[in-house]
Short mmCIF file of C-alpha atoms and ligand atoms in Angstrom, two decimals:
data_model
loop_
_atom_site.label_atom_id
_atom_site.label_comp_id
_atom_site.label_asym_id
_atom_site.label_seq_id
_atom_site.Cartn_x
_atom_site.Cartn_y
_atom_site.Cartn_z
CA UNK A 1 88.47 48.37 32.50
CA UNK A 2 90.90 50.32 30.34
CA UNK A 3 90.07 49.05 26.75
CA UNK A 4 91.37 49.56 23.38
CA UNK A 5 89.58 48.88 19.69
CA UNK A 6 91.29 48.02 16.94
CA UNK A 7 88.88 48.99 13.81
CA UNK A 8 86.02 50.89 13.81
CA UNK A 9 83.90 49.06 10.94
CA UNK A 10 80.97 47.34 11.63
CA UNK A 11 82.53 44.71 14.51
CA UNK A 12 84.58 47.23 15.87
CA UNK A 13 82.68 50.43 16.55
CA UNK A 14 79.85 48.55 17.48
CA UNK A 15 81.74 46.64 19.89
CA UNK A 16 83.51 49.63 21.40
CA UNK A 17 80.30 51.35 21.72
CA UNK A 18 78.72 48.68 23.84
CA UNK A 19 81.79 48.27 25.94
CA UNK A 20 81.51 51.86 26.77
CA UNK A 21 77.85 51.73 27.46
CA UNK A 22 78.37 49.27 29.89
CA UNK A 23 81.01 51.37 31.62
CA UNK A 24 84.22 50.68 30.15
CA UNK A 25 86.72 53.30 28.98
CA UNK A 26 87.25 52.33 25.64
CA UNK A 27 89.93 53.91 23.07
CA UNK A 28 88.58 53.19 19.44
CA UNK A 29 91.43 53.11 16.90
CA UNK A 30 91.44 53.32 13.02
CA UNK A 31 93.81 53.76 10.63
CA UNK A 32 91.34 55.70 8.35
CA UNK A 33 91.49 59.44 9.44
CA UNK A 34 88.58 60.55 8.02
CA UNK A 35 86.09 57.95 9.68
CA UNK A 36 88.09 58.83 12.92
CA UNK A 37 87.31 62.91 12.16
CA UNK A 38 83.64 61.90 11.74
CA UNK A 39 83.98 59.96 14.75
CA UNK A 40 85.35 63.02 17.01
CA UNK A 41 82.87 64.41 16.00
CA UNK A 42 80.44 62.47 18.06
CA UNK A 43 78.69 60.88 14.69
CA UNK A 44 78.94 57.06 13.50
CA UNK A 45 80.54 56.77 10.19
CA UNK A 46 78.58 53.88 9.37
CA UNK A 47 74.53 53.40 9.46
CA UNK A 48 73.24 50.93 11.85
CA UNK A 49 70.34 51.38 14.28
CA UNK A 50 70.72 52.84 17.33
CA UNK A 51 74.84 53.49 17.37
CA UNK A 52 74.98 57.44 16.97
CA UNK A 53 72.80 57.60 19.85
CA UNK A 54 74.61 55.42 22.01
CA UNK A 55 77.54 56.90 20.80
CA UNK A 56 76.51 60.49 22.17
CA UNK A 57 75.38 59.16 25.27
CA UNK A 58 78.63 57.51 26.25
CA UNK A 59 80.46 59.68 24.78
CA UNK A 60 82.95 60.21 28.18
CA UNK A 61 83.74 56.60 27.86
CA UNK A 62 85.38 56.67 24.63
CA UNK A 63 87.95 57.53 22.80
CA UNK A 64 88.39 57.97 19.09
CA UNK A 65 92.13 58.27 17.28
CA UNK A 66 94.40 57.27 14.67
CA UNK A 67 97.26 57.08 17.50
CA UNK A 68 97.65 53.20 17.88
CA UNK A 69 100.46 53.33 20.64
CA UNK A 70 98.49 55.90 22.93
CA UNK A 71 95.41 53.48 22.69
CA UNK A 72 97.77 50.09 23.10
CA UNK A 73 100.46 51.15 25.75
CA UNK A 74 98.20 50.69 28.65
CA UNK A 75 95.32 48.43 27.79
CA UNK A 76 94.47 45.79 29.60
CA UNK A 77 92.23 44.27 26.60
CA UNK A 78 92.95 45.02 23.07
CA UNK A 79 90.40 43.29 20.37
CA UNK A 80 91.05 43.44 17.11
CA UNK A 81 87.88 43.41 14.93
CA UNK A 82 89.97 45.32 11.60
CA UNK A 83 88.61 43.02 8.22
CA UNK A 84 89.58 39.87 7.09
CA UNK A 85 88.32 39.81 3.27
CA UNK A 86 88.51 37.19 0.82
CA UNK A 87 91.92 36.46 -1.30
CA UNK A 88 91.43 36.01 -4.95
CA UNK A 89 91.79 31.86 -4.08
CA UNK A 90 88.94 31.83 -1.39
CA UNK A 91 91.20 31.92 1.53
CA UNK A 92 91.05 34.89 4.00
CA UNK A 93 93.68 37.79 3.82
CA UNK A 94 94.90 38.13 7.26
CA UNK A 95 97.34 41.16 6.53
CA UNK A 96 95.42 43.67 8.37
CA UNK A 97 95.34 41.14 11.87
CA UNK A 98 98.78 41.03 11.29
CA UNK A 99 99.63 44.76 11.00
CA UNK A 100 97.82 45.39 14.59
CA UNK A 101 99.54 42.30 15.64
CA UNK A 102 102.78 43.56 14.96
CA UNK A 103 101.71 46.93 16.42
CA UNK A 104 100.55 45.74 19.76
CA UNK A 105 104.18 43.38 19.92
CA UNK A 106 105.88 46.50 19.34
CA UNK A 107 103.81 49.04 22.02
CA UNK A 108 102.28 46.97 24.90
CA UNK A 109 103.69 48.19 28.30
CA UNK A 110 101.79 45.80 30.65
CA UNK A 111 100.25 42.57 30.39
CA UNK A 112 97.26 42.36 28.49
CA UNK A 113 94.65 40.34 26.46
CA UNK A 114 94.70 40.53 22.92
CA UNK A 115 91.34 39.35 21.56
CA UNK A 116 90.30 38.60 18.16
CA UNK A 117 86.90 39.09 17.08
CA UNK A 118 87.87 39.49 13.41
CA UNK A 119 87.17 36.13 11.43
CA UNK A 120 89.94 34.07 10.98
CA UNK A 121 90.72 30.74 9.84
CA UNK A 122 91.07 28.09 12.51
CA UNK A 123 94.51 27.99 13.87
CA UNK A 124 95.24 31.63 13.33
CA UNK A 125 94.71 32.72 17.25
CA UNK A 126 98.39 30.19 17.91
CA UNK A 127 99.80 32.12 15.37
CA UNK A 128 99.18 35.69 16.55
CA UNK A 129 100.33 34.64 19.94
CA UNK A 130 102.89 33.22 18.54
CA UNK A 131 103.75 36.21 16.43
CA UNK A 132 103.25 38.67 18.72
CA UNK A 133 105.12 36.58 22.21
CA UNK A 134 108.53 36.71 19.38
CA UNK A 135 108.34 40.22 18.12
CA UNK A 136 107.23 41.78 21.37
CA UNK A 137 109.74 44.90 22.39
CA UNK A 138 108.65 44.88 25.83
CA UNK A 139 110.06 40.84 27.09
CA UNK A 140 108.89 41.76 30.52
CA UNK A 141 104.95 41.51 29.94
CA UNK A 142 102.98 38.63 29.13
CA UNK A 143 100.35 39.22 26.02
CA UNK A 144 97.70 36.01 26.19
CA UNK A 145 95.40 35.58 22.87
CA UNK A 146 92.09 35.17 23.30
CA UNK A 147 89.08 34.42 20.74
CA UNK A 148 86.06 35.96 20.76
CA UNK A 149 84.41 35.64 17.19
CA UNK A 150 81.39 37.97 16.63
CA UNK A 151 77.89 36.86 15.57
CA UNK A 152 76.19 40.33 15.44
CA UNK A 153 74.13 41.21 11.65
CA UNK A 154 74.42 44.50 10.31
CA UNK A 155 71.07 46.55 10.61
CA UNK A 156 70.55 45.16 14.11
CA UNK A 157 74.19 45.19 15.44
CA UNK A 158 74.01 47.01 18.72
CA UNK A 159 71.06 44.86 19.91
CA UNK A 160 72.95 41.82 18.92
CA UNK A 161 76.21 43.06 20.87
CA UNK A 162 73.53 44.12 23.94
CA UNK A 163 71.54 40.74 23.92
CA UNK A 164 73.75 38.58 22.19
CA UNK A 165 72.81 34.88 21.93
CA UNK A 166 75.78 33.65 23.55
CA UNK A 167 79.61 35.20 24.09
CA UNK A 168 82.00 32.67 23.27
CA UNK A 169 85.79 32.97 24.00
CA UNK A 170 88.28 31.00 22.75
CA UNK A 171 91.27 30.84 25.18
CA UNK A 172 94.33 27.98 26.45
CA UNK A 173 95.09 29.65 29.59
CA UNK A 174 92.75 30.43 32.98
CA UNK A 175 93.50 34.13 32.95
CA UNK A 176 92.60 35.60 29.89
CA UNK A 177 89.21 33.77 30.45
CA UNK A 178 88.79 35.20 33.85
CA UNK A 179 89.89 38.97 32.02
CA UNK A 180 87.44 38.29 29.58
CA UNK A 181 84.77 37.16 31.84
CA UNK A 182 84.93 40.57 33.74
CA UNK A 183 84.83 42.34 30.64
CA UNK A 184 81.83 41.01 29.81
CA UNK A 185 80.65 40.94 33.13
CA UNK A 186 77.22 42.90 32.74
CA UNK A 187 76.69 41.20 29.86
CA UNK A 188 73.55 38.75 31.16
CA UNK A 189 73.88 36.22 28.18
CA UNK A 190 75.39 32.96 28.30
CA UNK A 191 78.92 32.70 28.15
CA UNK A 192 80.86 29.97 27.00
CA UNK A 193 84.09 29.04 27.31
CA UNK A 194 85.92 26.61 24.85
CA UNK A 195 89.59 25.72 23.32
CA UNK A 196 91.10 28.62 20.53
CA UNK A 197 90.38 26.43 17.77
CA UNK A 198 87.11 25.35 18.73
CA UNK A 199 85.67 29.53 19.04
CA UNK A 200 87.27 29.53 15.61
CA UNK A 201 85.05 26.90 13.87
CA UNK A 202 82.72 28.01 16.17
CA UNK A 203 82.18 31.28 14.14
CA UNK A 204 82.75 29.60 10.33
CA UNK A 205 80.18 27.09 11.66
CA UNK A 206 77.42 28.97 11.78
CA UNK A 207 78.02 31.20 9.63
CA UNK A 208 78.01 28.58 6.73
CA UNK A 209 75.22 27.02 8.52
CA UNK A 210 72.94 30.41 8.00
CA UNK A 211 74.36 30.39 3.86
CA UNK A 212 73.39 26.86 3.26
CA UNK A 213 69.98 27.30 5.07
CA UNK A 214 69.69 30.17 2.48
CA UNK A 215 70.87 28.15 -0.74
CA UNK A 216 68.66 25.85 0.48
CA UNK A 217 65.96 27.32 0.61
CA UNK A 218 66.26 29.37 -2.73
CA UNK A 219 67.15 25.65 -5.02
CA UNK A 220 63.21 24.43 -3.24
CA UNK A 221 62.25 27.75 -4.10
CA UNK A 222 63.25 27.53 -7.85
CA UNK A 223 62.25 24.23 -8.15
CA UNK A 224 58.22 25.69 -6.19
CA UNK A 225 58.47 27.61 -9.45
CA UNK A 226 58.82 24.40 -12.02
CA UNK A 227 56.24 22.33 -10.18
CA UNK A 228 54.49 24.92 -9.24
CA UNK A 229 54.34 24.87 -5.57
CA UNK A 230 54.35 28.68 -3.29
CA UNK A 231 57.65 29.02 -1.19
CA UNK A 232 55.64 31.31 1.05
CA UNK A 233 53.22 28.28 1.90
CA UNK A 234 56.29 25.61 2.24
CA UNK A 235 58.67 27.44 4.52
CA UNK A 236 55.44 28.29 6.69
CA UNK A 237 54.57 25.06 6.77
CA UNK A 238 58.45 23.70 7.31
CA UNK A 239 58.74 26.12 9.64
CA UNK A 240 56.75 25.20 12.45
CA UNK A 241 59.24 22.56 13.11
CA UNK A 242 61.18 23.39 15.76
CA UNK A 243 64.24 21.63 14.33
CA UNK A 244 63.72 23.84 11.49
CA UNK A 245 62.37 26.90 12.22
CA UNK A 246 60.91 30.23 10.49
CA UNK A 247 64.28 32.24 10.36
CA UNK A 248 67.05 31.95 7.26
CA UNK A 249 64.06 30.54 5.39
CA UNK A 250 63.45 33.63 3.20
CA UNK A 251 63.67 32.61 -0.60
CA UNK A 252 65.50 35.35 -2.75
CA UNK A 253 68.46 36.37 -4.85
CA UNK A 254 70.77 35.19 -2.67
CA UNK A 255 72.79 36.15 0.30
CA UNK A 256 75.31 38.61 0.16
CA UNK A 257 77.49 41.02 3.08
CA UNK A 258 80.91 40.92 3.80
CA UNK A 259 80.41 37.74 6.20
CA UNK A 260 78.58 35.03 4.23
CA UNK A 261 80.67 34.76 0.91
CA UNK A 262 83.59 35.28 2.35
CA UNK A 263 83.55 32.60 5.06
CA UNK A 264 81.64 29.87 3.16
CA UNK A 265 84.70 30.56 0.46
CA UNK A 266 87.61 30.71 3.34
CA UNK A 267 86.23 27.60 5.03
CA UNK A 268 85.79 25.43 1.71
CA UNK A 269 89.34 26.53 0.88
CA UNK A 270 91.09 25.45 4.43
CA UNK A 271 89.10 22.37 3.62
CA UNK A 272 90.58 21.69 0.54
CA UNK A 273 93.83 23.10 2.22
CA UNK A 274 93.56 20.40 4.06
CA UNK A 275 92.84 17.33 1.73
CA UNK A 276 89.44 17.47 2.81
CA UNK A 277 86.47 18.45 1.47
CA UNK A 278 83.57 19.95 2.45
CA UNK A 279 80.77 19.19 0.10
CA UNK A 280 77.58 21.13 1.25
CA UNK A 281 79.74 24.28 2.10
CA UNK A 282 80.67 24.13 -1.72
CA UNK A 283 76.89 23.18 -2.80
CA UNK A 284 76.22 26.64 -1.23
CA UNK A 285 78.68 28.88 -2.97
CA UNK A 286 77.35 27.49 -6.09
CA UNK A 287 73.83 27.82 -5.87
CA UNK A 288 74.28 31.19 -4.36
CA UNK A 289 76.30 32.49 -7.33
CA UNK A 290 73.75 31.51 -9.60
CA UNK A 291 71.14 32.92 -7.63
CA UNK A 292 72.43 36.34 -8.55
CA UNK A 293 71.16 35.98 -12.11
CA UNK A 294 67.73 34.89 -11.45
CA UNK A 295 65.65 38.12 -11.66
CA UNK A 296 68.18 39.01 -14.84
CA UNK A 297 66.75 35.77 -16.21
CA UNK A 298 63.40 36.15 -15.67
CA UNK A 299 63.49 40.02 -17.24
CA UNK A 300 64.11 37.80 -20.78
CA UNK A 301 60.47 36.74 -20.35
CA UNK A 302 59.28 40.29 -20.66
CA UNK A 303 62.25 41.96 -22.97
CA UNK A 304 64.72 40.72 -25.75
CA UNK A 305 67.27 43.52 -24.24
CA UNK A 306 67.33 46.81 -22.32
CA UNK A 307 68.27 49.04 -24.86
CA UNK A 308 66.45 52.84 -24.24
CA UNK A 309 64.48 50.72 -21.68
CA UNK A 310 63.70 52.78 -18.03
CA UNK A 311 64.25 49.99 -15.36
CA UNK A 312 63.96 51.13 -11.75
CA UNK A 313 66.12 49.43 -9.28
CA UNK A 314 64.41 49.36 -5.78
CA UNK A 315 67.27 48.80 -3.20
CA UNK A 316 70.83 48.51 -3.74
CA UNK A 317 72.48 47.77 -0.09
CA UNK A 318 72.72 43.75 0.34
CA UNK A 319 70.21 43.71 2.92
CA UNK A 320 67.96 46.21 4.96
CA UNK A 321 69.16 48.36 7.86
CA UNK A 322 72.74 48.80 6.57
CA UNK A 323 74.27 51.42 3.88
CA UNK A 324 76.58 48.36 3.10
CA UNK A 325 77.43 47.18 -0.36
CA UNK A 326 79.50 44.58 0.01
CA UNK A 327 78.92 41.58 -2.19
CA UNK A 328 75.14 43.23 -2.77
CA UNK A 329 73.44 41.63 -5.67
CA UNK A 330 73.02 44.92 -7.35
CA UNK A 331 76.57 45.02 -7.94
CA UNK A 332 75.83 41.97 -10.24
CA UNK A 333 72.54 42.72 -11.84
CA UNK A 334 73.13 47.04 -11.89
CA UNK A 335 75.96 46.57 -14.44
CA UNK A 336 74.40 43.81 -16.68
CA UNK A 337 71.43 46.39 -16.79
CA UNK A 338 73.88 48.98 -17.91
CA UNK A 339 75.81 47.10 -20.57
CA UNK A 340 72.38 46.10 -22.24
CA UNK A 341 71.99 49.84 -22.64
CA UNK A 342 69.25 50.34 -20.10
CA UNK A 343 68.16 53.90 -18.29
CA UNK A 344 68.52 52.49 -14.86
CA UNK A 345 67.10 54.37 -12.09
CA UNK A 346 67.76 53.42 -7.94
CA UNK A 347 66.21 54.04 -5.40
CA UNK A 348 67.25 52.98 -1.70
CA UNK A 349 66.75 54.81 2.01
CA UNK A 350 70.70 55.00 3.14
CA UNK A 351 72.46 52.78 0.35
CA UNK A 352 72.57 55.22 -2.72
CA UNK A 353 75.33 57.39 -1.31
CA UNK A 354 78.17 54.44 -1.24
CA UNK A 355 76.73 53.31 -4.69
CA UNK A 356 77.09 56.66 -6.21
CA UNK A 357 80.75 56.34 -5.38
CA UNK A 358 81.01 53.41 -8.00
CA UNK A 359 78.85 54.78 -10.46
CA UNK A 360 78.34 58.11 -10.42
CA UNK A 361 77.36 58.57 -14.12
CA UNK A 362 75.13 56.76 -15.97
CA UNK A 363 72.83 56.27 -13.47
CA UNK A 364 69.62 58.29 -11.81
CA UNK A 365 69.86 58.08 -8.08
CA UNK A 366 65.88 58.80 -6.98
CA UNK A 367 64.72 60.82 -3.87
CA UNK A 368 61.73 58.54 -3.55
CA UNK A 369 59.97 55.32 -4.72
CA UNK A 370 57.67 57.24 -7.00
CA UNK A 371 60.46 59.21 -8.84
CA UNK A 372 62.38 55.46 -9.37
CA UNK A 373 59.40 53.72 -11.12
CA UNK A 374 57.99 56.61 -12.71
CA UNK A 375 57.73 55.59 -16.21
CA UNK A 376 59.59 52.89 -15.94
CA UNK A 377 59.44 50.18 -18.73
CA UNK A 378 60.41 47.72 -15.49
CA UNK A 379 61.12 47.48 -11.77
CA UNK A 380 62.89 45.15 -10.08
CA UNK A 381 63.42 44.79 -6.53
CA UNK A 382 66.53 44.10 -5.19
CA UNK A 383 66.69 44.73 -1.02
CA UNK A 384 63.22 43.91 1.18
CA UNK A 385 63.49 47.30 2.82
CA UNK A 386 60.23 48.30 4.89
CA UNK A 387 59.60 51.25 2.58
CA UNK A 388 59.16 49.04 -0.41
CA UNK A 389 57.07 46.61 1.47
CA UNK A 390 54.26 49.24 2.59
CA UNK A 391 54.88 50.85 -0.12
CA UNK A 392 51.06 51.00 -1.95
CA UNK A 393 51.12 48.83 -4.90
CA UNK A 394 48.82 50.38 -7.26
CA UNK A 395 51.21 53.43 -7.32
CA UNK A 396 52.89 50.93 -9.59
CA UNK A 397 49.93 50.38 -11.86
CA UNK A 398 49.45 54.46 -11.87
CA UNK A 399 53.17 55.65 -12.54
CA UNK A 400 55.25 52.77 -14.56
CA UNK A 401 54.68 52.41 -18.31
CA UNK A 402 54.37 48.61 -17.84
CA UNK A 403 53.67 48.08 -14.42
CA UNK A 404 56.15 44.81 -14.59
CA UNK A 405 57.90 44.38 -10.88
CA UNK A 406 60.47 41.54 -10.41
CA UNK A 407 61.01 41.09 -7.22
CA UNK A 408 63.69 39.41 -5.95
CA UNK A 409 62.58 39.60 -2.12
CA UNK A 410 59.23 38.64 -2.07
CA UNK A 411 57.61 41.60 0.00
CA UNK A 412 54.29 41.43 -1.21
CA UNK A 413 51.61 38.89 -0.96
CA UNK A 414 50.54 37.52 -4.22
CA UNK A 415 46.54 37.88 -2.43
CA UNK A 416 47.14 41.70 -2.74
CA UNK A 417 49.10 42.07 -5.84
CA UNK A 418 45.76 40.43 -7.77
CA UNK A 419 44.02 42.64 -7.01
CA UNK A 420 45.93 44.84 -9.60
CA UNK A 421 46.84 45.18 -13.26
CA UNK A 422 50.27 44.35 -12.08
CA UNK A 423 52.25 41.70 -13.62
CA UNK A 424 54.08 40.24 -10.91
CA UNK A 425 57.13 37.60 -10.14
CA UNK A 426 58.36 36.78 -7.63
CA UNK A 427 60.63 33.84 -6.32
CA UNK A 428 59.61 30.70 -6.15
CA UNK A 429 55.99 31.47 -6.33
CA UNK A 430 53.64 31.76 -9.51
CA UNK A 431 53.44 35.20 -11.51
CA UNK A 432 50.79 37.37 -11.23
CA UNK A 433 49.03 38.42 -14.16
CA UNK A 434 51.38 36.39 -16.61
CA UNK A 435 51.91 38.32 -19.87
P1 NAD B 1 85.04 46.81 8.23
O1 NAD B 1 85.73 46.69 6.93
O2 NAD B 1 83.71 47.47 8.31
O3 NAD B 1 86.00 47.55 9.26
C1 NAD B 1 87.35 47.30 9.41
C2 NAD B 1 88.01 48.56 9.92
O4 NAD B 1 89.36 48.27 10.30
C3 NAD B 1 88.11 49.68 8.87
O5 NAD B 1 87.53 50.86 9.38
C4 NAD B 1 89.61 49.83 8.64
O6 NAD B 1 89.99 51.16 8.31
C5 NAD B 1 90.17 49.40 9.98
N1 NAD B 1 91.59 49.03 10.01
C6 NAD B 1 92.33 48.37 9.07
N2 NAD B 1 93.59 48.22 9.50
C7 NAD B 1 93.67 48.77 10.73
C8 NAD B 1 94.71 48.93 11.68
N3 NAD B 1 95.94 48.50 11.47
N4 NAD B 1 94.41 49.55 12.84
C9 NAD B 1 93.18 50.02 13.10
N5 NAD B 1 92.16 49.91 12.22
C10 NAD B 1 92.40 49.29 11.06
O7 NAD B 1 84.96 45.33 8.81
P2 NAD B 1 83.76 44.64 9.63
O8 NAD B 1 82.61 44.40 8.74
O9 NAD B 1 83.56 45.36 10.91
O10 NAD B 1 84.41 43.20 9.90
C11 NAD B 1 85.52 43.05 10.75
C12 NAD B 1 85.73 41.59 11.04
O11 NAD B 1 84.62 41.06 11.76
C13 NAD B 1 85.85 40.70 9.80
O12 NAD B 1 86.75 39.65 10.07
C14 NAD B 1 84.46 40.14 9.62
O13 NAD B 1 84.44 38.90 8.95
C15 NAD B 1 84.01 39.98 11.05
N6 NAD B 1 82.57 40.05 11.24
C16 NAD B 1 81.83 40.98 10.56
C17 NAD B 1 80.47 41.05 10.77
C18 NAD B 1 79.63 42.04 9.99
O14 NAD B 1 78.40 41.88 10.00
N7 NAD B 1 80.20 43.03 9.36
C19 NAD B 1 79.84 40.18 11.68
C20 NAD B 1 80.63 39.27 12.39
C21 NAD B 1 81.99 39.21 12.15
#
């Protein structure tokens, strides 16, 4: 099927990618001409496993450009996965939906299925169709809006496009369900069908459901530390239960991406929009915020202030497998680190590059793990990547001044960290070697 993009971030390229693998001609559009140069090119602009390659090898399926009405005119699907972040009151900013609305209203030359896989509030696929069915230049075709949210992670996006859990489109009519259904057509996961509204809470749903498994999780974990039960022993144990289960049960500094805060925000506010409230969405937000600050707590224990102090930073993206920084806890605890007067030095595998373009003084970007924590006063650990998890842990005893680690991930066993001179804490769990 003829198939245009809309966006190339994360959702979008991915998405376009996948369509393409699976024999689609797909025309990717951005508005940002140097990702779409990059693109051309026949390389991803973004880090995430497995895309470049699957990129090159469809490459006669796709179709990268900046030229919206080429890409529009004749599609007979157009999604729209282009970002829907967070206003300053919680609630999403839907501008950029808009602007491709308004784009496809004034270019579409057949009938076609707009379909939003951007994250929108509930009630926002009536008003594109609505929007676009009045401004449309062309009276003669009929556009149909269709929803079809997106539930892939960044760092394992194309396998979560290729084997997604389940497809779910939102639609009021038969026929964009049937165009959608052949779209996805060599898809083997389950599909499911559902009303507009529903594929919208659908996607806030579970979202919010993943966050408060996460606050969860971290308020038992601080409260493991005060009574002194190990979070590592709990969640295994809590685990097992297949109600519960072993996933989302990682204690840390809290969750952050471009999907979790925003949505638990933009869903608490159409609550509240609403008269209504939504209690344990809210409960999330909070907890997670103060989250943040726990390793920058706990560095009190061990120093009055940072002044002259070397502190290496080990990760920086907001999780592994993506060169994201959105909402990343280091954008909380790298400045506080900063304005305490501290020598901070980072290391992470693909993140550093997107840091160093908000800070590129002041701080000492490191090739390697050793170069980060050598000499360092402290080290704190701010992203689980695999690197710092194998990494060997009395290289930390041998290099740092104080071999102090924080870590705010958990990626070592307390078991292996005794047997070092390291002093070591963690979350929810007891220190190692107390000082
Ligand atoms: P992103 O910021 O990575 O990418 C958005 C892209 O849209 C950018 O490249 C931008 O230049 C482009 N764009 C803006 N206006 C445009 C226009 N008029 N025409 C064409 N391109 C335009 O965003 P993302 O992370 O891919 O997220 C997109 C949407 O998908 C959001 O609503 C998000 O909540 C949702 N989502 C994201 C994820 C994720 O893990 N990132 C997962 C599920 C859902």
């Amino acid at each position: 099927m003829k198939i245009a993009v809309a966006g190339t971030g994360y959702v979008g390229l991915v998405t376009g990618v996948c369509l393409a693998s699976k024999g689609h001609e797909v025309t990717c559009v951005d508005v940002d001409e140097n990702k779409v140069k990059i693109m051309k090119n026949g390389d991803s602009p973004i880090y995430e496993p497995g895309l470049s390659e699957l990129m090159k090898e469809h490459k006669n399926n796709l179709v990268f450009t900046t030229d919206y009405e080429e890409a529009y005119r004749e599609a007979e699907v157009i999604f729209i996965g282009v970002g829907t972040p967070e206003k300053q009151d919680g609630s999403a900013n839907l501008s950029y939906v808009f602007e491709v609305a308004k784009q496809i209203a004034q270019t579409v030359q057949r009938d076609c299925v707009v379909v939003i896989k951007s994250t929108v509030p509930i009630g926002t696929n009536d008003k594109i169709e609505s929007y676009i069915r009045d401004k449309q230049k062309n009276k003669d075709v009929c556009i149909y809006v269709a929803s079809n949210p997106e539930f892939l992670s960044q760092g394992t996006a194309v396998k979560d496009t290729l084997c997604a859990s389940r497809i779910v489109i939102g639609v009021e009519e038969v026929f964009p369900g049937e165009v959608l259904k052949k779209v996805y057509e060599k898809f083997d996961v389950p599909k499911l069908i559902v009303k507009r509204r529903s594929a919208e809470m659908i996607k806030y749903a579970s979202n919010d459901f993943l966050a408060l498994k996460i606050s969860y999780i971290n308020e038992i974990a601080n409260l493991c530390e005060i009574v002194g039960a190990n979070i590592e022993e709990v969640t295994e144990g809590m685990g097992y239960d297949a109600r519960i289960g072993h996933r989302f049960l990682n204690a840390g500094i809290g969750y952050g991406g471009s999907c979790f805060p925003k949505d638990t925000k933009a869903l608490n506010w159409l609550a509240n929009f609403n008269d209504n409230e939504i209690r344990t969405i809210r409960a999330a937000i909070e907890v997670n915020e103060n989250q943040k600050f726990k390793l920058i707590k706990k560095t009190k224990k061990y120093y009055d202030d940072f002044l002259f102090l070397n502190v290496a930073v080990l990760g920086c993206t907001f999780k592994p497998g993506t060169d994201d920084l959105r909402e990343a806890v280091s954008l909380v605890n790298v400045p506080l680190l900063l304005e305490d007067g501290a020598n901070v030095r980072i290391w992470d595998p693909v993140g550093m590059e997107n840091f160093k373009k908000k800070y590129p003084n002041k701080i000492q970007y490191c090739n390697s793990i050793e170069e980060a924590i050598t000499d360092a006063d402290i080290c704190l650990i701010l992203t689980e990547w695999e690197e710092i998890k194998n990494f060997d842990l009395r290289k930390y005893e041998k290099l740092m001044k104080k071999p102090i680690v924080l870590d705010g991930r958990n990626c070592y066993q307390l078991e292996e960290v005794k047997k070092t001179n390291i002093t070591y804490d963690s979350i929810g769990r007891y220190t190692v070697n107390p000082q």
